[in-house]
mmCIF file of C-alpha atoms in Angstrom:
data_model
loop_
_atom_site.group_PDB
_atom_site.id
_atom_site.type_symbol
_atom_site.label_atom_id
_atom_site.label_comp_id
_atom_site.label_asym_id
_atom_site.label_seq_id
_atom_site.Cartn_x
_atom_site.Cartn_y
_atom_site.Cartn_z
ATOM 1 C CA UNK V 1 -21.641 45.547 35.128
ATOM 2 C CA UNK V 2 -21.609 43.473 38.320
ATOM 3 C CA UNK V 3 -18.956 41.861 40.522
ATOM 4 C CA UNK V 4 -19.008 38.580 38.602
ATOM 5 C CA UNK V 5 -18.346 40.357 35.290
ATOM 6 C CA UNK V 6 -15.453 42.269 36.860
ATOM 7 C CA UNK V 7 -13.888 39.165 38.385
ATOM 8 C CA UNK V 8 -14.198 37.227 35.121
ATOM 9 C CA UNK V 9 -12.471 40.044 33.250
ATOM 10 C CA UNK V 10 -9.807 40.256 35.943
ATOM 11 C CA UNK V 11 -9.023 36.524 35.634
ATOM 12 C CA UNK V 12 -8.729 36.932 31.868
ATOM 13 C CA UNK V 13 -6.322 39.826 32.434
ATOM 14 C CA UNK V 14 -4.384 37.635 34.869
ATOM 15 C CA UNK V 15 -3.823 35.046 32.134
ATOM 16 C CA UNK V 16 -2.639 37.699 29.710
ATOM 17 C CA UNK V 17 -0.482 39.915 31.928
ATOM 18 C CA UNK V 18 0.282 37.912 35.068
ATOM 19 C CA UNK V 19 -0.488 38.979 38.620
ATOM 20 C CA UNK V 20 1.782 42.033 38.457
ATOM 21 C CA UNK V 21 -0.107 43.184 35.376
ATOM 22 C CA UNK V 22 -3.509 43.132 37.045
ATOM 23 C CA UNK V 23 -4.105 46.795 37.876
ATOM 24 C CA UNK V 24 -7.292 48.741 38.394
ATOM 25 C CA UNK V 25 -6.382 51.024 35.503
ATOM 26 C CA UNK V 26 -5.858 48.151 33.042
ATOM 27 C CA UNK V 27 -8.951 46.337 34.203
ATOM 28 C CA UNK V 28 -11.088 49.475 33.868
ATOM 29 C CA UNK V 29 -9.778 50.014 30.342
ATOM 30 C CA UNK V 30 -10.587 46.396 29.491
ATOM 31 C CA UNK V 31 -14.165 46.877 30.669
ATOM 32 C CA UNK V 32 -14.520 50.269 29.045
ATOM 33 C CA UNK V 33 -15.161 52.162 32.300
ATOM 34 C CA UNK V 34 -13.410 54.658 34.537
ATOM 35 C CA UNK V 35 -11.508 53.552 37.642
ATOM 36 C CA UNK V 36 -14.179 54.824 40.101
ATOM 37 C CA UNK V 37 -16.701 52.416 38.567
ATOM 38 C CA UNK V 38 -14.600 49.495 39.854
ATOM 39 C CA UNK V 39 -14.138 51.044 43.284
ATOM 40 C CA UNK V 40 -17.918 51.121 43.569
ATOM 41 C CA UNK V 41 -17.805 47.302 43.678
ATOM 42 C CA UNK V 42 -14.383 46.763 45.325
ATOM 43 C CA UNK V 43 -13.003 49.216 47.865
ATOM 44 C CA UNK V 44 -9.407 48.491 46.807
ATOM 45 C CA UNK V 45 -7.255 46.160 44.719
ATOM 46 C CA UNK V 46 -6.767 43.786 47.672
ATOM 47 C CA UNK V 47 -10.511 43.184 47.861
ATOM 48 C CA UNK V 48 -10.571 42.461 44.122
ATOM 49 C CA UNK V 49 -7.726 39.952 44.421
ATOM 50 C CA UNK V 50 -9.489 38.249 47.328
ATOM 51 C CA UNK V 51 -12.628 37.775 45.259
ATOM 52 C CA UNK V 52 -10.615 36.554 42.269
ATOM 53 C CA UNK V 53 -8.988 33.974 44.533
ATOM 54 C CA UNK V 54 -12.358 32.955 45.933
ATOM 55 C CA UNK V 55 -13.778 32.512 42.441
ATOM 56 C CA UNK V 56 -10.818 30.350 41.463
ATOM 57 C CA UNK V 57 -10.886 28.166 44.574
ATOM 58 C CA UNK V 58 -14.670 27.751 44.514
ATOM 59 C CA UNK V 59 -14.220 25.519 41.460
ATOM 60 C CA UNK V 60 -12.789 22.798 43.686
ATOM 61 C CA UNK V 61 -14.983 19.941 44.860
ATOM 62 C CA UNK V 62 -15.030 20.951 48.509
ATOM 63 C CA UNK V 63 -16.939 18.652 50.753
ATOM 64 C CA UNK V 64 -16.727 15.337 52.599
ATOM 65 C CA UNK V 65 -15.202 12.186 51.110
ATOM 66 C CA UNK V 66 -17.128 10.526 48.319
ATOM 67 C CA UNK V 67 -18.941 7.280 49.006
ATOM 68 C CA UNK V 68 -16.401 4.529 49.643
ATOM 69 C CA UNK V 69 -13.525 7.026 49.865
ATOM 70 C CA UNK V 70 -11.405 6.964 53.039
ATOM 71 C CA UNK V 71 -9.684 10.059 54.390
ATOM 72 C CA UNK V 72 -6.325 9.213 52.774
ATOM 73 C CA UNK V 73 -7.958 8.928 49.354
ATOM 74 C CA UNK V 74 -9.880 12.131 50.023
ATOM 75 C CA UNK V 75 -6.691 14.066 50.884
ATOM 76 C CA UNK V 76 -4.970 12.707 47.788
ATOM 77 C CA UNK V 77 -7.864 13.680 45.518
ATOM 78 C CA UNK V 78 -8.139 17.086 47.177
ATOM 79 C CA UNK V 79 -4.431 17.776 46.627
ATOM 80 C CA UNK V 80 -4.569 16.808 42.954
ATOM 81 C CA UNK V 81 -7.681 18.879 42.348
ATOM 82 C CA UNK V 82 -6.167 21.951 43.998
ATOM 83 C CA UNK V 83 -3.023 21.710 41.911
ATOM 84 C CA UNK V 84 -5.072 21.434 38.729
ATOM 85 C CA UNK V 85 -7.171 24.462 39.664
ATOM 86 C CA UNK V 86 -4.175 26.639 40.546
ATOM 87 C CA UNK V 87 -2.499 25.681 37.277
ATOM 88 C CA UNK V 88 -5.616 26.655 35.324
ATOM 89 C CA UNK V 89 -4.640 30.341 35.549
ATOM 90 C CA UNK V 90 -1.309 32.074 35.179
ATOM 91 C CA UNK V 91 0.097 32.924 38.631
ATOM 92 C CA UNK V 92 -2.770 31.013 40.236
ATOM 93 C CA UNK V 93 -0.694 30.073 43.272
ATOM 94 C CA UNK V 94 0.505 33.650 43.763
ATOM 95 C CA UNK V 95 -3.069 34.865 43.502
ATOM 96 C CA UNK V 96 -4.439 32.676 46.305
ATOM 97 C CA UNK V 97 -1.457 33.092 48.640
ATOM 98 C CA UNK V 98 -2.436 35.141 51.667
ATOM 99 C CA UNK V 99 -5.988 35.850 50.491
ATOM 100 C CA UNK V 100 -9.110 35.643 52.624
ATOM 101 C CA UNK V 101 -11.436 32.722 51.850
ATOM 102 C CA UNK V 102 -14.770 34.535 52.096
ATOM 103 C CA UNK V 103 -17.964 33.334 53.819
ATOM 104 C CA UNK V 104 -18.984 30.793 51.155
ATOM 105 C CA UNK V 105 -15.657 28.964 51.261
ATOM 106 C CA UNK V 106 -15.615 29.077 55.061
ATOM 107 C CA UNK V 107 -18.967 27.273 55.221
ATOM 108 C CA UNK V 108 -17.747 24.625 52.801
ATOM 109 C CA UNK V 109 -14.532 24.280 54.793
ATOM 110 C CA UNK V 110 -16.561 23.728 57.951
ATOM 111 C CA UNK V 111 -18.226 20.737 56.274
ATOM 112 C CA UNK V 112 -14.800 19.307 55.402
ATOM 113 C CA UNK V 113 -13.608 19.640 58.980
ATOM 114 C CA UNK V 114 -16.797 17.967 60.205
ATOM 115 C CA UNK V 115 -16.283 14.987 57.927
ATOM 116 C CA UNK V 116 -12.749 14.488 59.228
ATOM 117 C CA UNK V 117 -13.928 14.727 62.838
ATOM 118 C CA UNK V 118 -16.404 11.947 62.057
ATOM 119 C CA UNK V 119 -13.447 9.830 60.919
ATOM 120 C CA UNK V 120 -11.533 10.275 64.157
ATOM 121 C CA UNK V 121 -9.683 13.577 63.780
ATOM 122 C CA UNK V 122 -9.945 16.209 66.455
ATOM 123 C CA UNK V 123 -10.972 19.639 65.125
ATOM 124 C CA UNK V 124 -7.412 20.875 65.551
ATOM 125 C CA UNK V 125 -5.912 17.830 63.824
ATOM 126 C CA UNK V 126 -8.320 18.283 60.912
ATOM 127 C CA UNK V 127 -7.429 21.962 60.542
ATOM 128 C CA UNK V 128 -3.687 21.323 60.718
ATOM 129 C CA UNK V 129 -3.926 18.435 58.250
ATOM 130 C CA UNK V 130 -5.837 20.398 55.614
ATOM 131 C CA UNK V 131 -3.582 23.405 56.192
ATOM 132 C CA UNK V 132 -0.455 21.321 55.689
ATOM 133 C CA UNK V 133 -1.798 19.814 52.469
ATOM 134 C CA UNK V 134 -2.878 23.221 51.164
ATOM 135 C CA UNK V 135 0.506 24.809 51.854
ATOM 136 C CA UNK V 136 2.312 21.950 50.146
ATOM 137 C CA UNK V 137 0.182 22.261 47.004
ATOM 138 C CA UNK V 138 0.397 26.054 46.968
ATOM 139 C CA UNK V 139 4.171 25.994 47.351
ATOM 140 C CA UNK V 140 4.637 23.294 44.745
ATOM 141 C CA UNK V 141 2.538 25.123 42.169
ATOM 142 C CA UNK V 142 4.167 28.452 43.030
ATOM 143 C CA UNK V 143 7.558 26.973 42.157
ATOM 144 C CA UNK V 144 6.099 25.137 39.141
ATOM 145 C CA UNK V 145 4.602 28.307 37.675
ATOM 146 C CA UNK V 146 7.669 30.402 38.444
ATOM 147 C CA UNK V 147 9.928 27.937 36.605
ATOM 148 C CA UNK V 148 7.496 27.844 33.697
ATOM 149 C CA UNK V 149 7.534 31.628 33.438
ATOM 150 C CA UNK V 150 11.322 31.676 33.721
ATOM 151 C CA UNK V 151 11.523 29.232 30.821
ATOM 152 C CA UNK V 152 9.263 31.477 28.733
ATOM 153 C CA UNK V 153 11.354 34.526 29.593
ATOM 154 C CA UNK V 154 14.730 32.890 28.917
ATOM 155 C CA UNK V 155 13.584 31.208 25.700
ATOM 156 C CA UNK V 156 12.078 34.401 24.304
ATOM 157 C CA UNK V 157 13.536 36.464 21.441
ATOM 158 C CA UNK V 158 15.192 38.901 23.849
ATOM 159 C CA UNK V 159 16.770 36.254 26.031
ATOM 160 C CA UNK V 160 20.497 36.311 26.605
ATOM 161 C CA UNK V 161 22.695 33.288 27.145
ATOM 162 C CA UNK V 162 23.672 32.929 30.811
ATOM 163 C CA UNK V 163 27.329 33.428 31.676
ATOM 164 C CA UNK V 164 29.539 30.532 32.719
ATOM 165 C CA UNK V 165 29.286 26.836 31.999
ATOM 166 C CA UNK V 166 26.232 25.327 30.329
ATOM 167 C CA UNK V 167 23.962 22.998 32.340
ATOM 168 C CA UNK V 168 25.392 20.031 30.406
ATOM 169 C CA UNK V 169 28.946 20.953 31.425
ATOM 170 C CA UNK V 170 27.827 21.454 35.018
ATOM 171 C CA UNK V 171 26.201 18.016 35.166
ATOM 172 C CA UNK V 172 29.433 16.395 33.988
ATOM 173 C CA UNK V 173 30.991 17.659 37.202
ATOM 174 C CA UNK V 174 28.059 16.494 39.348
ATOM 175 C CA UNK V 175 27.248 12.909 38.284
ATOM 176 C CA UNK V 176 25.303 12.093 41.472
ATOM 177 C CA UNK V 177 23.036 15.085 40.985
ATOM 178 C CA UNK V 178 22.575 14.196 37.321
ATOM 179 C CA UNK V 179 21.589 10.617 38.237
ATOM 180 C CA UNK V 180 19.185 11.893 40.898
ATOM 181 C CA UNK V 181 17.465 14.209 38.447
ATOM 182 C CA UNK V 182 17.141 11.470 35.857
ATOM 183 C CA UNK V 183 15.576 9.153 38.428
ATOM 184 C CA UNK V 184 13.192 11.676 39.935
ATOM 185 C CA UNK V 185 10.814 11.668 36.995
ATOM 186 C CA UNK V 186 8.822 14.574 35.644
ATOM 187 C CA UNK V 187 6.954 17.299 37.529
ATOM 188 C CA UNK V 188 3.848 15.175 37.924
ATOM 189 C CA UNK V 189 5.885 12.361 39.466
ATOM 190 C CA UNK V 190 7.540 14.808 41.855
ATOM 191 C CA UNK V 191 4.162 16.145 42.930
ATOM 192 C CA UNK V 192 2.789 12.664 43.563
ATOM 193 C CA UNK V 193 5.881 11.803 45.603
ATOM 194 C CA UNK V 194 5.463 14.880 47.773
ATOM 195 C CA UNK V 195 1.722 14.287 48.125
ATOM 196 C CA UNK V 196 2.325 10.763 49.419
ATOM 197 C CA UNK V 197 4.794 12.082 51.974
ATOM 198 C CA UNK V 198 2.285 14.680 53.198
ATOM 199 C CA UNK V 199 -0.544 12.157 53.525
ATOM 200 C CA UNK V 200 1.747 9.627 55.234
ATOM 201 C CA UNK V 201 2.872 12.390 57.593
ATOM 202 C CA UNK V 202 -0.722 13.204 58.499
ATOM 203 C CA UNK V 203 -1.333 9.529 59.256
ATOM 204 C CA UNK V 204 1.805 9.455 61.382
ATOM 205 C CA UNK V 205 0.710 12.488 63.373
ATOM 206 C CA UNK V 206 -2.578 10.738 64.192
ATOM 207 C CA UNK V 207 -0.760 7.606 65.332
ATOM 208 C CA UNK V 208 1.442 9.652 67.655
ATOM 209 C CA UNK V 209 -1.493 10.772 69.815
ATOM 210 C CA UNK V 210 -3.126 7.356 70.091
ATOM 211 C CA UNK V 211 -2.780 5.696 73.539
#
């Protein structure tokens, strides 16, 4: 048993039980070992979660823009890829929130910053831009996955009907809100709308510092 085997099993457990269900005891039982065997590889649960997050995020195509791709297209592609990766595992956004990137991801991130500097960003502007995009995607997916889990919980066999008026009755009293929701499109459309705003905002912040 090595670290890769443990992390793979932990990500499988994440899909089955959610982040709150990933415990050292349950993971050890899944692997057929005692708890101390896991602590030999990871000093605590936080270290395990960090490596799980690193394994998940390492699937992204980190690196400079592709040939013929400008920085706006690169940011857009990067945002879409990150959302897809976070959605590939239950509680993916919760898993990566607040984790440490690890040396491999840091080196790859350095290359991304360098490519943006070559396109006219200062190092600080590049860091803030990528950080803003990352936080938007993380927050969007966090809400997306939380609503998905809520739907599973409320539609389950043990679900109880909520008190008060039904959503249909409530929308009758709020026609503007109902029209806004109908016109906002699905979740994918909402994500693309937010992504455009973030990328446009990054462009605006660059224009502000130009003489």
